[in-house]
Short mmCIF file of C-alpha atoms and ligand atoms in Angstrom, two decimals:
data_model
loop_
_atom_site.label_atom_id
_atom_site.label_comp_id
_atom_site.label_asym_id
_atom_site.label_seq_id
_atom_site.Cartn_x
_atom_site.Cartn_y
_atom_site.Cartn_z
CA MET B 1 17.71 15.91 5.83
CA MET B 2 20.00 13.04 6.90
CA LEU B 3 17.24 10.98 8.52
CA VAL B 4 14.86 11.65 5.66
CA THR B 5 17.43 10.71 3.03
CA GLU B 6 18.21 7.52 4.91
CA THR B 7 14.54 6.51 5.12
CA ALA B 8 13.96 7.49 1.49
CA ASP B 9 16.90 5.29 0.42
CA LYS B 10 15.63 2.36 2.44
CA ILE B 11 12.18 2.67 0.88
CA LYS B 12 13.67 2.93 -2.61
CA ARG B 13 15.88 -0.14 -2.08
CA MET B 14 12.86 -1.94 -0.54
CA GLU B 15 14.71 -2.47 2.71
CA ILE B 16 11.55 -0.95 4.13
CA ARG B 17 8.65 -2.27 2.09
CA GLY B 18 4.91 -3.02 2.23
CA ALA B 19 2.42 -0.22 1.70
CA GLY B 20 1.59 0.24 5.40
CA ARG B 21 5.18 0.04 6.58
CA ILE B 22 6.48 2.63 4.10
CA ALA B 23 3.68 5.00 5.12
CA ARG B 24 4.60 4.70 8.81
CA ALA B 25 8.32 4.99 8.06
CA ALA B 26 7.69 8.21 6.10
CA ALA B 27 5.58 9.64 8.95
CA GLN B 28 8.31 8.77 11.43
CA ALA B 29 11.01 10.37 9.23
CA LEU B 30 8.96 13.59 8.93
CA ARG B 31 8.44 13.65 12.67
CA ASP B 32 12.14 13.21 13.39
CA HIS B 33 13.04 15.77 10.75
CA ALA B 34 10.66 18.31 12.28
CA VAL B 35 12.32 17.85 15.68
CA ALA B 36 15.83 18.05 14.18
CA THR B 37 15.04 21.21 12.18
CA GLY B 38 15.69 23.85 14.82
CA THR B 39 14.83 26.99 12.82
CA ARG B 40 12.44 29.53 14.35
CA ASP B 41 11.61 30.94 10.96
CA LEU B 42 8.17 29.70 9.86
CA GLU B 43 8.83 29.96 6.12
CA ALA B 44 12.19 28.21 6.42
CA PHE B 45 10.57 25.43 8.46
CA ARG B 46 7.74 25.02 5.97
CA SER B 47 10.02 24.78 2.97
CA GLU B 48 12.34 22.36 4.77
CA MET B 49 9.41 20.08 5.61
CA ARG B 50 8.02 20.30 2.09
CA ARG B 51 11.40 19.34 0.66
CA ALA B 52 11.49 16.34 2.99
CA ALA B 53 7.91 15.40 2.05
CA ASP B 54 8.73 15.54 -1.67
CA ALA B 55 11.84 13.39 -1.21
CA LEU B 56 9.84 10.71 0.58
CA VAL B 57 6.93 10.71 -1.87
CA ALA B 58 9.34 10.43 -4.84
CA THR B 59 10.77 7.10 -3.64
CA ARG B 60 8.07 4.74 -4.93
CA PRO B 61 5.18 5.81 -7.14
CA THR B 62 2.46 3.18 -6.69
CA ALA B 63 1.54 2.69 -3.02
CA VAL B 64 -0.78 5.62 -2.33
CA SER B 65 -0.39 5.04 1.40
CA LEU B 66 2.88 6.96 1.08
CA PRO B 67 1.57 10.30 -0.31
CA ASN B 68 -1.56 9.94 1.84
CA ALA B 69 0.53 9.60 5.02
CA VAL B 70 2.76 12.51 4.04
CA HIS B 71 -0.28 14.65 3.23
CA ILE B 72 -1.82 13.89 6.62
CA VAL B 73 1.40 14.64 8.52
CA ILE B 74 2.14 18.01 6.90
CA ALA B 75 -1.49 19.19 6.58
CA GLY B 76 -1.07 21.64 9.50
CA LEU B 77 1.84 23.57 7.93
CA ASP B 78 -0.32 26.10 6.06
CA GLY B 79 -2.45 27.11 9.04
CA ALA B 80 0.42 27.44 11.55
CA ASP B 81 1.41 30.95 12.67
CA SER B 82 4.86 30.10 13.99
CA ALA B 83 7.59 27.53 13.40
CA GLU B 84 6.93 26.12 16.86
CA VAL B 85 3.22 25.54 16.15
CA ALA B 86 4.06 24.01 12.77
CA ARG B 87 6.64 21.70 14.37
CA GLU B 88 4.21 20.56 17.05
CA SER B 89 1.59 19.90 14.42
CA VAL B 90 3.93 17.68 12.35
CA VAL B 91 5.03 15.73 15.44
CA ARG B 92 1.48 15.24 16.69
CA ARG B 93 0.05 14.28 13.31
CA ALA B 94 2.89 11.84 12.60
CA GLU B 95 2.46 10.11 15.94
CA GLU B 96 -1.30 9.96 15.48
CA PHE B 97 -0.93 8.53 11.99
CA ILE B 98 1.45 5.78 13.11
CA GLU B 99 -0.79 4.82 15.99
CA SER B 100 -3.95 4.82 13.90
CA SER B 101 -2.23 2.79 11.17
CA LEU B 102 -1.25 0.07 13.63
CA HIS B 103 -4.72 0.18 15.12
CA ALA B 104 -6.27 -0.11 11.63
CA VAL B 105 -4.32 -3.30 10.92
CA GLU B 106 -5.60 -4.77 14.21
CA GLU B 107 -9.20 -3.85 13.34
CA ILE B 108 -8.86 -5.37 9.88
CA ALA B 109 -7.42 -8.52 11.44
CA GLN B 110 -10.49 -8.93 13.65
CA ILE B 111 -12.94 -8.38 10.80
CA GLY B 112 -10.94 -10.50 8.35
CA ALA B 113 -10.62 -13.39 10.80
CA ARG B 114 -14.42 -13.62 11.00
CA HIS B 115 -14.50 -14.31 7.28
CA ILE B 116 -12.27 -17.30 7.71
CA SER B 117 -14.04 -20.53 8.68
CA ASP B 118 -12.72 -23.53 10.53
CA GLY B 119 -11.18 -25.90 8.00
CA ASP B 120 -10.53 -23.21 5.35
CA THR B 121 -7.57 -23.23 3.01
CA ILE B 122 -6.50 -19.71 2.15
CA LEU B 123 -4.31 -18.47 -0.67
CA THR B 124 -2.28 -15.30 -0.25
CA HIS B 125 0.04 -13.53 -2.67
CA CYS B 126 3.04 -11.35 -1.79
CA ASN B 127 3.59 -10.15 1.74
CA SER B 128 0.85 -8.03 3.21
CA GLU B 129 0.80 -7.37 6.92
CA ALA B 130 -2.93 -6.60 6.75
CA ALA B 131 -3.74 -9.88 4.94
CA LEU B 132 -1.46 -11.91 7.19
CA ALA B 133 -2.94 -10.31 10.29
CA CYS B 134 -6.38 -11.70 9.28
CA ILE B 135 -4.95 -15.19 8.80
CA VAL B 136 -2.89 -15.22 12.01
CA THR B 137 -5.84 -13.87 14.02
CA ALA B 138 -8.13 -16.63 12.70
CA HIS B 139 -5.50 -19.21 13.63
CA LYS B 140 -5.14 -17.72 17.12
CA ALA B 141 -8.91 -17.90 17.51
CA GLY B 142 -8.51 -21.68 17.26
CA LYS B 143 -9.62 -22.15 13.65
CA ASP B 144 -7.93 -25.03 11.87
CA ILE B 145 -6.65 -23.41 8.68
CA GLY B 146 -4.06 -24.02 6.00
CA VAL B 147 -2.41 -21.55 3.65
CA PHE B 148 -0.96 -21.56 0.14
CA ALA B 149 1.63 -18.80 -0.23
CA THR B 150 3.20 -17.81 -3.55
CA GLU B 151 6.88 -17.21 -4.15
CA VAL B 152 6.39 -13.70 -5.65
CA ARG B 153 9.02 -13.31 -8.31
CA PRO B 154 11.23 -11.36 -8.67
CA ARG B 155 11.68 -10.04 -5.12
CA ASN B 156 10.52 -13.20 -3.34
CA GLN B 157 8.36 -11.48 -0.73
CA GLY B 158 6.75 -14.93 -0.32
CA LEU B 159 9.75 -15.90 1.80
CA VAL B 160 8.79 -13.26 4.36
CA THR B 161 5.21 -14.52 4.29
CA ILE B 162 6.07 -18.18 4.91
CA ARG B 163 8.40 -17.19 7.75
CA THR B 164 5.54 -15.35 9.49
CA LEU B 165 3.08 -18.21 8.87
CA ASN B 166 5.57 -20.81 10.01
CA ASP B 167 6.40 -18.88 13.18
CA ALA B 168 2.69 -18.69 13.97
CA GLY B 169 2.47 -22.47 13.58
CA ILE B 170 0.17 -22.35 10.53
CA LYS B 171 0.30 -25.25 8.02
CA THR B 172 1.63 -23.65 4.84
CA ASN B 173 2.25 -24.75 1.25
CA PHE B 174 4.82 -22.70 -0.64
CA ILE B 175 4.23 -22.60 -4.42
CA VAL B 176 5.70 -20.85 -7.45
CA ASP B 177 3.55 -18.06 -8.84
CA SER B 178 2.59 -20.02 -11.93
CA ALA B 179 1.13 -22.88 -9.82
CA VAL B 180 -1.78 -20.78 -8.58
CA ARG B 181 -4.34 -22.09 -11.06
CA SER B 182 -3.31 -25.70 -10.45
CA PHE B 183 -4.19 -25.39 -6.78
CA MET B 184 -7.19 -23.04 -7.01
CA ASN B 185 -9.71 -25.87 -6.62
CA ASP B 186 -8.21 -26.60 -3.19
CA ILE B 187 -8.69 -23.01 -2.04
CA ASP B 188 -11.67 -21.67 -0.05
CA LEU B 189 -10.67 -18.02 0.12
CA VAL B 190 -8.05 -15.68 -1.37
CA ILE B 191 -6.80 -12.87 0.89
CA VAL B 192 -4.39 -10.24 -0.41
CA GLY B 193 -3.33 -6.72 0.54
CA ALA B 194 -3.40 -3.53 -1.51
CA ASP B 195 -1.02 -0.76 -2.48
CA ALA B 196 -3.84 1.40 -3.79
CA VAL B 197 -7.60 1.28 -4.26
CA THR B 198 -9.11 3.50 -6.94
CA VAL B 199 -12.47 5.26 -6.89
CA ASN B 200 -14.03 2.52 -9.06
CA GLY B 201 -12.96 -0.16 -6.59
CA ALA B 202 -10.05 -1.55 -8.59
CA VAL B 203 -7.18 -2.79 -6.46
CA ILE B 204 -3.55 -2.20 -7.33
CA ASN B 205 -1.36 -4.80 -5.67
CA LYS B 206 1.77 -6.86 -6.27
CA ILE B 207 2.22 -8.09 -9.83
CA GLY B 208 0.37 -11.37 -10.27
CA THR B 209 -2.57 -10.42 -8.04
CA SER B 210 -4.88 -9.95 -11.03
CA GLN B 211 -4.00 -13.44 -12.33
CA VAL B 212 -4.72 -14.88 -8.90
CA ALA B 213 -8.06 -13.04 -8.82
CA GLN B 214 -8.95 -14.16 -12.33
CA ALA B 215 -8.22 -17.81 -11.49
CA ALA B 216 -10.27 -17.43 -8.30
CA HIS B 217 -13.15 -15.87 -10.23
CA GLU B 218 -13.16 -18.76 -12.69
CA ALA B 219 -13.17 -21.27 -9.81
CA ARG B 220 -15.86 -19.30 -7.86
CA VAL B 221 -13.48 -18.64 -4.97
CA ASN B 222 -14.03 -15.38 -3.10
CA VAL B 223 -11.28 -12.76 -3.14
CA VAL B 224 -10.93 -10.55 -0.10
CA VAL B 225 -8.64 -7.51 -0.01
CA ALA B 226 -7.33 -6.25 3.33
CA ALA B 227 -6.63 -2.52 3.02
CA GLU B 228 -6.49 0.34 5.49
CA THR B 229 -8.48 3.42 4.44
CA TYR B 230 -5.28 5.38 3.71
CA LYS B 231 -4.64 3.04 0.78
CA PHE B 232 -7.58 4.53 -1.11
CA ALA B 233 -6.47 7.00 -3.76
CA PRO B 234 -8.20 10.44 -3.59
CA ARG B 235 -6.81 11.75 -6.86
CA THR B 236 -8.55 8.99 -8.83
CA ILE B 237 -11.73 11.07 -8.24
CA ILE B 238 -10.45 13.50 -10.83
CA GLY B 239 -9.46 10.77 -13.22
CA GLU B 240 -5.81 10.45 -12.29
CA MET B 241 -4.36 7.03 -12.91
CA ILE B 242 -2.15 5.15 -10.48
CA GLU B 243 1.38 4.91 -11.81
CA ILE B 244 2.62 1.34 -11.94
CA GLU B 245 6.23 1.18 -10.84
CA GLU B 246 8.53 -0.51 -13.36
CA ARG B 247 11.51 -1.86 -11.46
CA PRO B 248 15.08 -2.55 -12.67
CA ALA B 249 15.63 -5.30 -15.26
CA GLN B 250 18.38 -6.83 -13.11
CA GLU B 251 15.75 -8.03 -10.66
CA VAL B 252 14.55 -10.43 -13.35
CA LEU B 253 17.62 -11.17 -15.48
CA PRO B 254 21.24 -10.74 -14.38
CA ASP B 255 23.29 -8.27 -16.45
CA ASP B 256 25.80 -10.90 -17.65
CA ILE B 257 22.99 -12.91 -19.26
CA ALA B 258 21.12 -9.84 -20.52
CA ARG B 259 24.30 -8.68 -22.30
CA THR B 260 24.23 -11.86 -24.43
CA LEU B 261 20.62 -11.18 -25.51
CA PRO B 262 20.65 -7.85 -27.35
CA HIS B 263 17.16 -8.36 -28.80
CA VAL B 264 15.55 -9.07 -25.46
CA THR B 265 13.99 -6.39 -23.28
CA VAL B 266 13.05 -7.24 -19.72
CA ARG B 267 9.76 -5.80 -18.48
CA ASN B 268 9.38 -5.69 -14.72
CA PRO B 269 6.21 -3.97 -13.51
CA GLY B 270 5.92 -4.22 -9.74
CA PHE B 271 2.12 -4.10 -9.60
CA ASP B 272 -1.04 -4.82 -11.55
CA VAL B 273 -4.69 -3.83 -11.48
CA THR B 274 -7.45 -6.17 -10.36
CA PRO B 275 -10.88 -4.90 -11.46
CA ALA B 276 -13.64 -4.53 -8.87
CA GLY B 277 -15.60 -7.34 -10.55
CA TYR B 278 -13.08 -9.89 -9.32
CA ILE B 279 -13.18 -8.68 -5.73
CA ASP B 280 -15.77 -9.89 -3.26
CA MET B 281 -15.04 -7.32 -0.56
CA ILE B 282 -12.45 -4.94 0.78
CA ILE B 283 -11.86 -5.11 4.49
CA THR B 284 -10.93 -1.74 5.98
CA GLU B 285 -10.77 -0.58 9.59
CA ALA B 286 -14.08 1.14 8.86
CA GLY B 287 -15.66 -2.22 8.11
CA ALA B 288 -15.96 -4.61 5.18
CA ILE B 289 -17.22 -2.88 2.04
CA PRO B 290 -17.99 -3.91 -1.51
CA PRO B 291 -15.28 -2.45 -3.80
CA GLN B 292 -17.93 -0.23 -5.44
CA MET B 293 -18.08 1.79 -2.21
CA ALA B 294 -14.51 3.08 -2.57
CA TYR B 295 -15.71 6.66 -3.12
CA VAL B 296 -17.42 6.69 0.27
CA ILE B 297 -14.13 5.77 1.96
CA ILE B 298 -12.25 8.48 0.07
CA ARG B 299 -14.86 11.07 1.02
CA GLU B 300 -15.86 10.08 4.54
CA TYR B 301 -12.62 8.67 5.89
CA LEU B 302 -9.92 10.55 4.02
CA GLY B 303 -11.93 13.76 3.84
CA TRP B 304 -11.50 14.27 0.10
CA GLY B 305 -14.51 15.14 -1.99
CA ILE B 306 -14.62 16.63 -5.45
CA GLU B 307 -14.61 20.13 -3.80
CA GLU B 308 -11.00 19.55 -2.77
CA PHE B 309 -10.10 19.49 -6.42
CA HIS B 310 -12.09 22.52 -7.53
CA LYS B 311 -9.01 24.68 -7.47
CA THR B 312 -7.34 22.31 -9.92
CA PHE B 313 -10.41 22.44 -12.14
CA GLU B 314 -10.60 26.24 -12.06
CA ILE B 315 -6.97 26.50 -13.11
CA ASN B 316 -7.49 23.97 -15.90
CA THR B 317 -10.70 25.64 -17.14
CA ARG B 318 -9.05 29.06 -17.20
CA HIS B 319 -6.18 27.55 -19.11
CA MET B 320 -8.58 26.18 -21.73
CA GLU B 321 -10.43 29.48 -22.32
P1 RI2 P 1 0.69 -4.19 3.54
C1 RI2 P 1 3.43 -4.59 -0.96
O1 RI2 P 1 4.21 -3.93 -1.91
C2 RI2 P 1 2.68 -5.74 -1.58
O2 RI2 P 1 2.18 -5.46 -2.87
C3 RI2 P 1 1.57 -5.92 -0.56
O3 RI2 P 1 0.51 -6.71 -1.03
C4 RI2 P 1 1.19 -4.47 -0.32
O4 RI2 P 1 2.45 -3.76 -0.33
C5 RI2 P 1 0.42 -4.18 0.93
O5 RI2 P 1 1.17 -4.53 2.06
P2 RI2 P 1 5.86 -4.04 -1.95
O6 RI2 P 1 6.38 -2.97 -1.01
O7 RI2 P 1 0.58 -2.71 3.68
O8 RI2 P 1 6.27 -5.43 -1.55
O9 RI2 P 1 -0.61 -4.89 3.77
O10 RI2 P 1 6.20 -3.72 -3.37
O11 RI2 P 1 1.81 -4.76 4.38
#
């Protein structure tokens, strides 16, 4: 479990962060763990892999890319008839997932770049490799673009974003989160990433995204979300809600100050929900879709329909009788 514990710790501490990156890191950790787990006993191998899967999924609750990736990687465990077959399946599925994830970001970049016109000023919030890939690809295609990037309190992911934009040679304005509305009239397009997309097309992304989208809506600026299909949340089909991670208070207010303010409670949700009505389109590797088509992605691309959940329903119904 050493490798898995290490990766899990890095994800928890946000040393590895970003919904796509944590999904690939989890797949890689499962792959390496499968190789390192030498047992020839099928049951022992299965339970070892399931323990590893649980440890990875438990690190951060919101980005659904993480459980989706883990689910994809260990999906062959049940059908395997030997530890060797199970091991091969984990290794193959993990490698395929990582490759397809990287490929998906490239596809999204191509599609997203077409939505950016010469002369556009784009606003992005937080640090999304999928959103940035669209912007950088448009720039590389010779389009003259400028970007407004937010600071992203409290973890300052905006610093990572402006480094990438700067290194690509893109003219960038760095603003505090609360300046978004002041500059919205200068913006042609908002592009953000996603940690999860629910069946009704709502997008869960870094805290502040919904304010950005609301300001854009008011100013009639289109909001585009760049999200790989594995960021769509299958369990929202059965009414499950996405858990919004609440992070430590110390990220917002240092302990020595907090101690002097006994009546003050810090609230630090990491994410918020932007309703489908504020989103013009979601760009996936399967093409650009209106947010209302989220169910089609969950069904056709992730392979989850309501049938997958029938077992859950049967158990619940029996329980109610
Ligand atoms: P990509 C990040 O979460 C941000 O909310 C970002 O918008 C989203 O994941 C998607 O990122 P965090 O890990 O997968 O910074 O597009 O909390 O890189």
